[in-house]
Amino acid sequence: MATKKQVKKNKTTKYIFVVGGVMSGVGKGVASSSLGKVLQFHGLNVSAIKIDPYVNVDAGTMNPTEHGEVFVLDDGYETDQDMGNYERFLNKSLTRDSYMTTGSVYQKVIADERSMKYKGKCVDVVPHVPLSIIDQIERAGRLENADVVITEIGGTLGEYQNILFLEAARMMKVRHPGDVSFILVSYLPAPQKIGEMKTKPTQYAVRTMSQSGLLPDIIIGRSEIAMDAKRKEKIAFSCSMDARDVISAPDIDSIYDVPENFMKEGLDTRVMEKLNIKKSSYKTNTVAVKEWTNFVKKSKNGKKEVSIAVVGKYFDTGDFVLSDAYLSVIEAIKYSAYHNNVKPNITWVNSKHFEDGPKGEKPQLKPAYLKQFDGVLVPGGFGSTGIEGKIRAIKYVRENNIPYFGICYGMQLAAIEFARNVVGIQDATTYELDSQSKKQIVTILPDQLEKMKSGDYGGSMRLGAYTAELEKGSLAAKIYGKPTISERHRHRYEINPDFADTLTEHGLRISGVSPDGRLPEIIELDSKTHPFFVAVQFHPELQARPLDPHPVFSAFIKASVKNSKK
Ligand code: GLN
């Protein structure tokens, strides 16, 4: 059997494109990530790319209530939440080469044109735009030395927006004959009244796909219930395919069960066959398989529950609760709960409910409502909505010994609450709420002030991975078990160094700082004062992985479990 090293020498990178049919939101991202995972089980080095067809250059300027969380990479690129799924499933950190939008592609083409990279040629939408897309996909594969690059084309077949990306995919097939494969993730409705699973929408999706010069090698049929053999044959017959290439992907309790389902359905074998990857050339990564199965097992083991309240602002839009804005936080809580052998029970609490109504009505909820939870988390956020409510919630959990974990805005507000109610600075605030106040416990970073003045909002926050030094003997140092950490950031404001000493003198410990000592990155209360009160300026949830739960989340869950026993 050839070893991996031998294969690598004359390695050909294989490319998979995942496209969506019938409707959006059926889980292309999870399907792509899970496909990546099962290929990893075969010892393949997998990389993933997400294409979002919108014109925004990145996801940073979009409202998370509508578009879901902004996922920040180590290099500071602000991307779609699907990138989080890729990193979590593949258990690796990705770079900006793994993400593109119509905006970022055009920006590159125009920059190349301005710098004479096209050497005086007329630059056309076709072929130059698809060629630039191809360039990036190939580069991502090269940089990662990938055996397989999975590229998910966002949106649904038939939309105007993704035409150029589909054209790039078609050109790739010509450029790399035998090394490119197409997977259609489609939806199969089974309306109760009809009592049958319908395949026609998927047939139409394939027809639409053919208009771009593409046909699926494999169809992953997403549905509420499993697809039977008859439906598979019907799709295979009408779309000129082999029934083994029609994969059933019904709804299941946990997204982490998807890889196992794919293996059962033989997706890995079929994909490898299509791409001419000989199973014998790669060694099954038994460690990876075992780690994953253990994680999945563990995720089902917990009998006891830990109840966590996430006090935020993005919930309740119309009749829907949008938790997508905090997707990584939810996943990070899950991993650490599994790690602590408990089942997470997350409750969304709209912080506005702790505030007076617009006409001075009494708040819908008293802060004591939080008493029932084992732990309380205030995640990141922007703007002024629900801020006073969050501060009231933090005051309550601080005074009533409920484990508290603050993230980003959740740290800034914890510092403000402390300044108001412990130090006695009644009007303590943040620049974000009052840019004129003299009592800015949280203030703007100097370089950020310039950017805001010039209206430079895109990709201009303090973004990506920065290191921080932990204070010896602090809770933070104990939790991390090392003196220096690297965490991902996304913010414009920071605890004001001018107030740092005052806060410290009153008992708020600044246990993590930037290497130059200027920026407070972690605050905590002494364990003698409070069972668990830790807040961080960065976003630890972005680095929490199923196989590598985040230490601060794990410590918070542990403290919450302890609190529940009382
Ligand atoms: N709005 C705050 C800032 O910009 C916090 C950001 C966040 O929570 N991600 O600093």
Coordinates of C-alpha atoms and ligand atoms in Angstrom, one line a residue:
M1 CA 0.0 0.0 0.0
A2 CA 1.3 3.4 -0.9
T3 CA 2.0 5.6 2.1
K4 CA 0.6 9.1 2.2
K5 CA 4.0 10.6 1.6
Q6 CA 4.5 8.7 -1.6
V7 CA 1.1 9.8 -2.8
K8 CA 1.8 13.4 -2.0
K9 CA 4.8 13.7 -4.3
N10 CA 2.8 13.7 -7.4
K11 CA -0.5 14.6 -5.8
T12 CA -3.4 15.9 -7.9
T13 CA -5.8 17.9 -5.9
K14 CA -9.4 16.9 -6.4
Y15 CA -12.3 19.4 -6.4
I16 CA -15.8 19.0 -5.2
F17 CA -18.5 21.6 -5.8
V18 CA -21.6 21.6 -3.7
V19 CA -24.7 23.4 -5.1
G20 CA -28.2 23.7 -3.7
G21 CA -31.5 23.0 -5.4
V22 CA -35.2 23.7 -4.7
M23 CA -34.7 26.0 -1.7
S24 CA -32.1 27.5 0.6
G25 CA -31.5 26.7 4.2
V26 CA -31.6 22.9 3.8
G27 CA -28.1 22.4 5.2
K28 CA -25.6 22.6 2.4
G29 CA -23.0 23.8 4.9
V30 CA -23.5 20.9 7.2
A31 CA -23.6 18.5 4.3
S32 CA -20.3 19.9 2.9
S33 CA -18.6 19.9 6.3
S34 CA -19.8 16.3 7.0
L35 CA -18.6 15.2 3.6
G36 CA -15.2 16.7 4.5
K37 CA -15.3 14.8 7.7
V38 CA -15.9 11.4 6.1
L39 CA -13.2 12.1 3.6
Q40 CA -10.8 12.9 6.5
F41 CA -11.7 9.5 7.9
H42 CA -10.1 8.0 4.8
G43 CA -6.9 9.9 5.6
L44 CA -7.4 12.6 3.0
N45 CA -6.3 16.2 3.6
V46 CA -9.5 18.2 3.1
S47 CA -10.0 21.9 2.7
A48 CA -13.2 23.8 2.3
I49 CA -14.3 27.0 0.6
K50 CA -17.5 28.9 1.0
I51 CA -18.8 31.1 -1.7
D52 CA -21.5 33.7 -0.8
P53 CA -23.0 35.3 -3.9
Y54 CA -23.8 38.6 -2.4
V55 CA -22.0 41.8 -3.4
N56 CA -20.8 42.7 0.1
V57 CA -17.0 42.2 0.1
D58 CA -17.3 40.2 3.4
A59 CA -19.9 39.3 5.9
G60 CA -18.8 42.0 8.4
T61 CA -21.2 44.7 7.5
M62 CA -24.3 42.5 7.6
N63 CA -26.9 42.4 10.3
P64 CA -26.6 39.1 12.2
T65 CA -30.4 39.1 12.9
E66 CA -31.0 38.6 9.2
H67 CA -27.9 36.8 8.1
G68 CA -26.7 34.9 11.1
E69 CA -23.5 35.2 13.0
V70 CA -20.4 36.8 11.5
F71 CA -17.6 34.2 11.8
V72 CA -14.1 35.7 12.2
L73 CA -11.1 33.8 11.1
D74 CA -7.6 33.9 12.6
D75 CA -6.5 36.3 9.9
G76 CA -9.4 38.7 10.8
Y77 CA -11.5 38.0 7.7
E78 CA -15.2 38.3 8.6
T79 CA -17.1 35.4 7.0
D80 CA -20.3 33.5 7.0
Q81 CA -21.3 31.1 9.8
D82 CA -20.8 28.1 7.5
M83 CA -17.1 28.7 7.8
G84 CA -17.6 27.9 11.5
N85 CA -19.1 24.6 10.6
Y86 CA -16.1 23.8 8.4
E87 CA -13.6 24.7 11.1
R88 CA -15.5 22.7 13.7
F89 CA -16.1 19.6 11.6
L90 CA -12.7 19.6 9.9
N91 CA -11.0 20.6 13.2
K92 CA -8.7 23.1 11.5
S93 CA -8.4 26.8 11.1
L94 CA -9.1 28.2 7.7
T95 CA -7.9 31.4 6.1
R96 CA -9.3 34.2 3.9
D97 CA -8.6 32.1 0.8
S98 CA -11.4 29.8 1.9
Y99 CA -14.1 32.5 1.6
M100 CA -15.3 34.6 -1.3
T101 CA -18.2 36.7 -2.3
T102 CA -19.2 38.4 -5.6
G103 CA -17.9 41.6 -4.0
S104 CA -14.5 40.2 -3.0
V105 CA -14.0 38.6 -6.5
Y106 CA -14.9 41.8 -8.3
Q107 CA -12.7 43.8 -6.0
K108 CA -9.8 41.5 -6.9
V109 CA -10.4 41.6 -10.6
I110 CA -10.7 45.4 -10.5
A111 CA -7.5 45.7 -8.4
D112 CA -5.7 43.4 -10.9
E113 CA -6.9 45.5 -13.8
R114 CA -5.7 48.7 -12.1
S115 CA -2.3 47.3 -11.5
M116 CA -1.9 46.1 -15.2
K117 CA -2.0 42.4 -14.3
Y118 CA -4.1 41.9 -17.4
K119 CA -1.4 43.5 -19.5
G120 CA -3.6 45.8 -21.5
K121 CA -6.3 43.3 -22.3
C122 CA -10.0 44.1 -22.3
V123 CA -11.2 42.6 -19.1
D124 CA -14.5 40.8 -19.5
V125 CA -17.0 39.4 -17.1
V126 CA -16.5 36.1 -18.8
P127 CA -13.9 34.6 -18.7
H128 CA -12.0 36.9 -16.3
V129 CA -14.3 36.8 -13.4
P130 CA -14.7 33.0 -13.3
L131 CA -11.0 32.7 -13.9
S132 CA -10.3 34.8 -10.8
I133 CA -12.6 32.5 -8.8
I134 CA -10.7 29.5 -10.1
D135 CA -7.4 31.1 -9.2
Q136 CA -8.6 31.5 -5.6
I137 CA -9.9 27.9 -5.4
E138 CA -6.7 26.5 -6.7
R139 CA -4.6 28.7 -4.5
A140 CA -6.6 27.6 -1.4
G141 CA -5.9 24.0 -2.4
R142 CA -2.2 24.6 -2.9
L143 CA -1.7 26.5 0.3
E144 CA -3.3 23.7 2.3
N145 CA -1.6 21.0 0.2
A146 CA -5.1 19.6 0.1
D147 CA -6.1 16.2 -1.4
V148 CA -9.6 17.5 -1.8
V149 CA -11.1 21.0 -1.9
I150 CA -14.8 21.2 -1.2
T151 CA -16.4 24.4 -2.5
E152 CA -19.9 25.2 -1.5
I153 CA -21.6 27.6 -3.8
G154 CA -24.2 29.5 -1.7
G155 CA -27.7 30.2 -2.8
T156 CA -30.0 28.1 -5.0
L157 CA -29.7 26.9 -8.6
G158 CA -31.6 29.2 -10.9
E159 CA -30.7 32.4 -9.1
Y160 CA -29.0 35.1 -11.1
Q161 CA -26.5 35.7 -8.3
N162 CA -24.5 32.5 -8.6
I163 CA -24.2 32.2 -12.3
L164 CA -20.6 33.3 -12.5
F165 CA -19.6 30.8 -9.8
L166 CA -21.3 28.0 -11.6
E167 CA -19.5 29.0 -14.7
A168 CA -16.2 28.8 -12.8
A169 CA -17.2 25.4 -11.6
R170 CA -17.9 24.3 -15.2
M171 CA -14.5 25.7 -16.4
M172 CA -12.8 23.8 -13.5
K173 CA -14.1 20.6 -15.0
V174 CA -12.5 21.4 -18.3
R175 CA -9.2 22.4 -16.6
H176 CA -9.0 19.3 -14.4
P177 CA -10.6 16.5 -16.3
G178 CA -11.4 13.6 -14.0
D179 CA -10.6 15.5 -10.9
V180 CA -13.8 17.6 -10.4
S181 CA -17.1 16.4 -9.1
F182 CA -20.5 18.0 -8.5
I183 CA -22.9 17.4 -5.7
L184 CA -26.4 18.7 -5.6
V185 CA -28.0 19.1 -2.2
S186 CA -31.7 19.2 -2.9
Y187 CA -34.9 19.2 -0.9
L188 CA -37.6 16.5 -1.2
P189 CA -40.9 17.7 0.2
A190 CA -43.3 15.2 1.7
P191 CA -46.5 17.2 2.2
Q192 CA -48.8 15.4 4.7
K193 CA -51.9 15.9 2.6
I194 CA -50.3 14.2 -0.4
G195 CA -48.7 11.5 1.8
E196 CA -45.8 10.9 -0.5
M197 CA -42.3 12.2 -0.9
K198 CA -42.1 14.2 -4.1
T199 CA -39.1 14.1 -6.4
K200 CA -40.2 16.5 -9.1
P201 CA -38.7 19.7 -7.6
T202 CA -35.3 17.9 -7.5
Q203 CA -35.7 16.8 -11.1
Y204 CA -36.3 20.5 -12.0
A205 CA -33.3 21.5 -10.0
V206 CA -31.2 19.1 -12.1
R207 CA -32.6 20.6 -15.2
T208 CA -31.8 24.1 -14.0
M209 CA -28.3 22.9 -13.2
S210 CA -27.9 21.5 -16.8
Q211 CA -28.5 25.1 -18.1
S212 CA -25.1 26.0 -16.6
G213 CA -23.5 23.1 -18.4
L214 CA -23.4 21.0 -15.2
L215 CA -24.9 17.7 -14.1
P216 CA -24.7 16.3 -10.6
D217 CA -22.5 13.3 -10.0
I218 CA -24.3 12.8 -6.7
I219 CA -27.6 14.1 -5.2
I220 CA -27.9 14.5 -1.5
G221 CA -31.7 14.5 -0.8
R222 CA -32.6 16.5 2.3
S223 CA -35.9 15.6 3.7
E224 CA -37.8 15.3 6.9
I225 CA -38.0 11.5 6.7
A226 CA -35.6 9.1 5.0
M227 CA -35.8 8.6 1.3
D228 CA -36.9 5.1 0.2
A229 CA -35.4 2.9 -2.6
K230 CA -38.3 3.7 -4.9
R231 CA -37.6 7.5 -4.7
K232 CA -33.9 7.0 -5.2
E233 CA -34.6 4.9 -8.3
K234 CA -37.0 7.5 -9.6
I235 CA -34.5 10.3 -9.2
A236 CA -31.8 8.1 -10.7
F237 CA -33.9 7.2 -13.7
S238 CA -35.2 10.7 -14.4
C239 CA -31.8 12.4 -13.9
S240 CA -29.7 9.7 -15.7
M241 CA -27.9 8.6 -12.6
D242 CA -27.0 5.5 -10.7
A243 CA -29.4 5.0 -7.7
R244 CA -26.3 4.5 -5.5
D245 CA -25.5 8.1 -6.2
V246 CA -28.7 9.3 -4.6
I247 CA -28.1 9.8 -1.0
S248 CA -30.8 10.0 1.7
A249 CA -30.1 12.7 4.3
P250 CA -33.2 13.0 6.5
D251 CA -33.5 15.4 9.4
I252 CA -31.7 14.1 12.5
D253 CA -31.4 15.3 16.1
S254 CA -27.8 16.4 15.9
I255 CA -25.8 17.7 13.0
Y256 CA -22.9 15.7 14.3
D257 CA -24.7 12.5 13.3
V258 CA -24.6 13.5 9.7
P259 CA -21.1 12.0 8.9
E260 CA -22.2 8.6 10.2
N261 CA -25.3 8.7 8.1
F262 CA -23.2 9.6 5.1
M263 CA -21.0 6.6 5.7
K264 CA -24.0 4.4 6.0
E265 CA -25.3 5.7 2.7
G266 CA -22.0 5.1 1.1
L267 CA -21.4 8.7 0.2
D268 CA -17.6 8.5 0.9
T269 CA -17.2 5.5 -1.4
R270 CA -19.2 7.0 -4.2
V271 CA -17.4 10.4 -4.0
M272 CA -14.0 8.8 -4.0
E273 CA -15.0 6.6 -7.0
K274 CA -16.2 9.6 -9.0
L275 CA -12.9 11.4 -8.3
N276 CA -10.8 8.4 -9.1
I277 CA -9.3 8.3 -5.6
K278 CA -8.2 4.8 -4.8
K279 CA -9.1 3.9 -1.3
S280 CA -5.9 1.8 -1.2
S281 CA -3.8 4.9 -1.7
Y282 CA -4.8 6.4 1.6
K283 CA -4.7 4.9 5.1
T284 CA -7.9 5.1 7.1
N285 CA -7.3 7.6 9.8
T286 CA -8.4 5.4 12.7
V287 CA -7.6 8.0 15.3
A288 CA -9.9 10.6 13.5
V289 CA -12.7 8.0 13.3
K290 CA -12.4 7.1 16.9
E291 CA -12.2 10.7 18.2
W292 CA -15.3 11.5 16.3
T293 CA -17.3 8.5 17.3
N294 CA -16.3 9.1 20.9
F295 CA -17.5 12.7 20.7
V296 CA -20.8 11.7 19.2
K297 CA -21.3 9.1 21.9
K298 CA -20.4 11.6 24.6
S299 CA -22.9 14.1 23.1
K300 CA -25.7 11.6 23.9
N301 CA -24.5 10.3 27.3
G302 CA -25.3 13.3 29.5
K303 CA -28.3 12.6 31.7
K304 CA -28.3 15.5 34.0
E305 CA -29.1 18.9 32.5
V306 CA -27.2 22.2 32.9
S307 CA -29.5 25.2 32.3
I308 CA -27.8 28.2 30.7
A309 CA -29.5 31.6 30.0
V310 CA -28.1 33.5 27.1
V311 CA -29.1 37.1 27.7
G312 CA -28.9 38.9 24.3
K313 CA -30.7 41.2 22.0
Y314 CA -31.1 39.5 18.7
F315 CA -34.1 37.3 19.6
D316 CA -37.8 37.4 18.9
T317 CA -38.1 38.7 15.4
G318 CA -41.8 38.5 14.6
D319 CA -42.9 35.0 15.6
F320 CA -39.4 33.5 15.3
V321 CA -36.6 33.3 17.7
L322 CA -33.3 33.7 15.8
S323 CA -30.6 31.9 17.5
D324 CA -28.3 31.8 14.4
A325 CA -26.8 35.1 15.5
Y326 CA -25.1 33.2 18.3
L327 CA -24.5 29.9 16.5
S328 CA -20.9 29.5 17.7
V329 CA -21.8 30.3 21.3
I330 CA -24.4 27.6 21.2
E331 CA -22.0 25.0 19.8
A332 CA -19.3 26.0 22.2
I333 CA -21.7 25.5 25.2
K334 CA -22.7 22.1 23.8
Y335 CA -19.1 20.9 23.5
S336 CA -18.2 21.9 27.0
A337 CA -21.5 20.5 28.4
Y338 CA -20.7 17.1 26.7
H339 CA -17.2 17.4 28.0
N340 CA -18.7 17.8 31.5
N341 CA -21.1 14.9 30.9
V342 CA -24.2 17.0 31.1
K343 CA -26.9 18.0 28.6
P344 CA -27.1 21.7 27.8
N345 CA -30.5 23.4 28.1
I346 CA -30.2 26.8 26.6
T347 CA -32.8 29.5 27.2
W348 CA -32.9 32.7 25.2
V349 CA -33.6 35.7 27.3
N350 CA -34.3 39.0 25.5
S351 CA -32.4 41.6 27.6
K352 CA -35.0 44.2 26.7
H353 CA -37.5 42.4 28.9
F354 CA -35.5 43.6 31.9
E355 CA -36.0 47.2 30.9
D356 CA -38.9 49.6 31.4
G357 CA -41.2 49.9 28.4
P358 CA -41.1 52.9 26.0
K359 CA -43.9 54.6 28.0
G360 CA -42.4 53.8 31.3
E361 CA -44.2 50.5 31.7
K362 CA -42.8 48.1 34.2
P363 CA -40.3 45.6 32.8
Q364 CA -41.7 42.3 31.6
L365 CA -39.1 40.4 33.7
K366 CA -37.5 41.0 37.0
P367 CA -33.7 40.2 37.1
A368 CA -34.6 37.6 39.8
Y369 CA -36.0 35.6 36.9
L370 CA -32.4 34.5 36.3
K371 CA -32.3 32.7 39.7
Q372 CA -33.6 29.5 38.0
F373 CA -30.6 29.1 35.8
D374 CA -27.4 27.4 36.6
G375 CA -25.3 29.9 34.7
V376 CA -25.8 33.1 32.7
L377 CA -24.0 34.2 29.6
V378 CA -24.0 37.6 27.9
P379 CA -22.6 37.3 24.4
G380 CA -21.2 39.9 22.0
G381 CA -23.4 42.6 20.5
F382 CA -23.5 46.1 19.1
G383 CA -25.5 49.3 19.6
S384 CA -27.7 50.5 22.4
T385 CA -30.7 48.1 22.2
G386 CA -31.2 46.1 25.4
I387 CA -28.0 47.4 27.0
E388 CA -29.5 48.5 30.3
G389 CA -31.3 45.2 30.5
K390 CA -28.1 43.4 30.2
I391 CA -26.5 45.5 32.9
R392 CA -29.4 44.7 35.2
A393 CA -29.0 41.0 34.5
I394 CA -25.2 41.2 35.2
K395 CA -25.8 43.1 38.5
Y396 CA -28.2 40.4 39.6
V397 CA -25.9 37.4 38.8
R398 CA -22.9 39.2 40.3
E399 CA -24.8 39.9 43.6
N400 CA -26.5 36.5 43.7
N401 CA -23.5 34.3 43.0
I402 CA -24.8 32.8 39.7
P403 CA -21.9 31.8 37.4
Y404 CA -21.4 34.5 34.8
F405 CA -19.6 34.4 31.5
G406 CA -19.3 37.6 29.5
I407 CA -18.1 37.7 25.9
C408 CA -17.0 41.0 24.2
Y409 CA -19.9 43.4 24.9
G410 CA -20.7 41.0 27.7
M411 CA -17.3 41.9 29.2
Q412 CA -17.5 45.6 28.5
L413 CA -21.0 45.7 30.2
A414 CA -19.7 43.7 33.2
A415 CA -17.0 46.4 33.7
I416 CA -19.6 49.2 33.4
E417 CA -22.0 47.4 35.8
F418 CA -19.1 47.0 38.3
A419 CA -18.1 50.7 37.9
R420 CA -21.6 51.8 38.5
N421 CA -22.7 49.5 41.4
V422 CA -19.4 48.7 43.2
V423 CA -17.1 51.6 42.5
G424 CA -20.0 54.1 42.6
I425 CA -19.6 55.8 39.2
Q426 CA -23.3 56.2 38.6
D427 CA -23.1 57.3 35.0
A428 CA -20.4 54.9 33.9
T429 CA -20.9 54.1 30.2
T430 CA -19.2 53.2 27.0
Y431 CA -18.3 55.4 24.0
E432 CA -20.7 53.3 22.0
L433 CA -23.6 54.7 24.0
D434 CA -22.3 58.2 24.8
S435 CA -19.3 59.5 22.8
Q436 CA -19.2 62.7 24.9
S437 CA -19.2 61.2 28.4
K438 CA -16.3 61.7 30.7
K439 CA -17.1 58.4 32.4
Q440 CA -16.3 56.1 29.6
I441 CA -15.3 52.9 31.4
V442 CA -15.2 51.5 27.9
T443 CA -13.8 53.7 25.3
I444 CA -12.8 53.7 21.6
L445 CA -9.5 52.3 20.5
P446 CA -7.4 55.3 19.1
D447 CA -7.0 53.8 15.6
Q448 CA -10.7 53.0 15.5
L449 CA -11.6 56.7 16.1
E450 CA -9.9 57.6 12.8
K451 CA -11.7 54.9 10.9
M452 CA -15.1 55.8 12.2
K453 CA -14.6 59.5 11.4
S454 CA -13.8 58.6 7.8
G455 CA -16.8 56.2 7.6
D456 CA -14.5 53.3 7.0
Y457 CA -16.7 50.6 8.5
G458 CA -15.9 47.5 6.4
G459 CA -13.3 45.1 7.9
S460 CA -12.0 47.9 10.1
M461 CA -12.6 46.7 13.6
R462 CA -9.9 45.1 15.8
L463 CA -10.2 41.7 14.0
G464 CA -8.8 38.3 14.2
A465 CA -6.3 36.5 16.4
Y466 CA -4.2 38.4 19.0
T467 CA -2.2 37.1 21.8
A468 CA -2.8 38.0 25.5
E469 CA -0.7 37.5 28.6
L470 CA -2.4 36.0 31.6
E471 CA -1.7 37.1 35.1
K472 CA 0.0 34.5 37.2
G473 CA -2.3 33.0 39.9
S474 CA -5.4 34.2 38.2
L475 CA -8.5 32.1 37.5
A476 CA -7.9 32.7 33.8
A477 CA -4.3 31.4 34.0
K478 CA -5.6 28.3 35.9
I479 CA -8.4 27.7 33.3
Y480 CA -6.0 28.0 30.3
G481 CA -3.1 26.3 32.0
K482 CA -0.6 28.5 30.1
P483 CA 0.7 32.1 30.4
T484 CA 0.0 33.2 26.8
I485 CA -3.1 32.7 24.7
S486 CA -4.3 33.5 21.2
E487 CA -7.9 34.4 20.7
R488 CA -10.0 35.9 17.9
H489 CA -11.4 39.5 18.3
R490 CA -14.1 41.6 16.7
H491 CA -14.7 44.9 18.4
R492 CA -14.0 48.7 18.3
Y493 CA -14.0 49.5 22.0
E494 CA -12.0 48.4 25.0
I495 CA -11.9 48.9 28.7
N496 CA -10.5 52.4 29.2
P497 CA -7.0 52.1 30.6
D498 CA -7.6 55.3 32.6
F499 CA -10.1 53.5 34.7
A500 CA -8.3 50.2 35.0
D501 CA -6.6 51.0 38.3
T502 CA -9.9 52.1 39.9
L503 CA -11.7 48.9 38.9
T504 CA -8.8 46.8 40.1
E505 CA -8.6 48.6 43.5
H506 CA -12.3 47.8 44.0
G507 CA -11.8 44.1 43.3
L508 CA -12.2 43.6 39.6
R509 CA -9.2 41.7 38.5
I510 CA -7.7 42.3 35.1
S511 CA -6.2 38.9 34.5
G512 CA -5.4 39.0 30.8
V513 CA -3.8 41.9 28.9
S514 CA -2.4 42.5 25.4
P515 CA 1.3 41.9 25.2
D516 CA 2.1 45.6 25.4
G517 CA 0.1 45.7 28.7
R518 CA -2.3 48.4 27.3
L519 CA -5.5 46.6 26.6
P520 CA -7.4 44.6 29.2
E521 CA -8.5 41.3 27.6
I522 CA -10.0 39.3 30.6
I523 CA -11.6 40.4 33.8
E524 CA -12.7 38.3 36.7
L525 CA -13.8 38.3 40.3
D526 CA -12.0 36.5 43.0
S527 CA -13.3 33.1 43.8
K528 CA -13.8 34.2 47.4
T529 CA -16.2 36.8 46.2
H530 CA -18.0 35.0 43.5
P531 CA -18.2 31.3 42.4
F532 CA -17.5 32.1 38.7
F533 CA -17.4 35.6 37.2
V534 CA -15.2 35.7 34.1
A535 CA -15.5 38.0 31.1
V536 CA -13.4 38.2 28.0
Q537 CA -12.9 40.9 25.3
F538 CA -12.4 38.3 22.5
H539 CA -14.7 35.6 21.1
P540 CA -13.6 32.3 22.5
E541 CA -16.6 30.6 20.9
L542 CA -14.9 30.9 17.5
Q543 CA -12.2 28.5 18.5
A544 CA -14.4 26.0 20.3
R545 CA -14.3 22.6 18.5
P546 CA -16.2 19.4 19.0
L547 CA -12.9 17.6 19.6
D548 CA -11.4 20.5 21.5
P549 CA -13.9 22.2 23.7
H550 CA -12.9 25.7 24.8
P551 CA -11.4 25.9 28.3
V552 CA -13.3 29.0 29.4
F553 CA -16.6 27.5 28.3
S554 CA -15.7 24.3 30.0
A555 CA -14.9 26.1 33.3
F556 CA -18.1 28.1 33.1
I557 CA -20.2 24.9 32.5
K558 CA -18.4 23.2 35.4
A559 CA -19.2 26.1 37.7
S560 CA -22.8 26.1 36.5
V561 CA -23.1 22.3 37.2
K562 CA -21.7 23.0 40.6
N563 CA -24.2 25.7 41.1
S564 CA -27.1 23.4 40.0
K565 CA -26.2 20.9 42.8
K566 CA -26.9 23.5 45.4
Ligands
GLN1 N1 -19.9 46.7 20.4 C1 -18.7 46.3 21.1 C2 -17.4 46.8 20.4 O1 -17.5 47.1 19.3 C3 -18.6 44.8 21.4 C4 -18.4 44.1 20.1 C5 -18.8 42.6 20.3 O2 -19.4 42.2 21.2 N2 -18.4 41.8 19.3 O3 -16.4 46.9 21.0

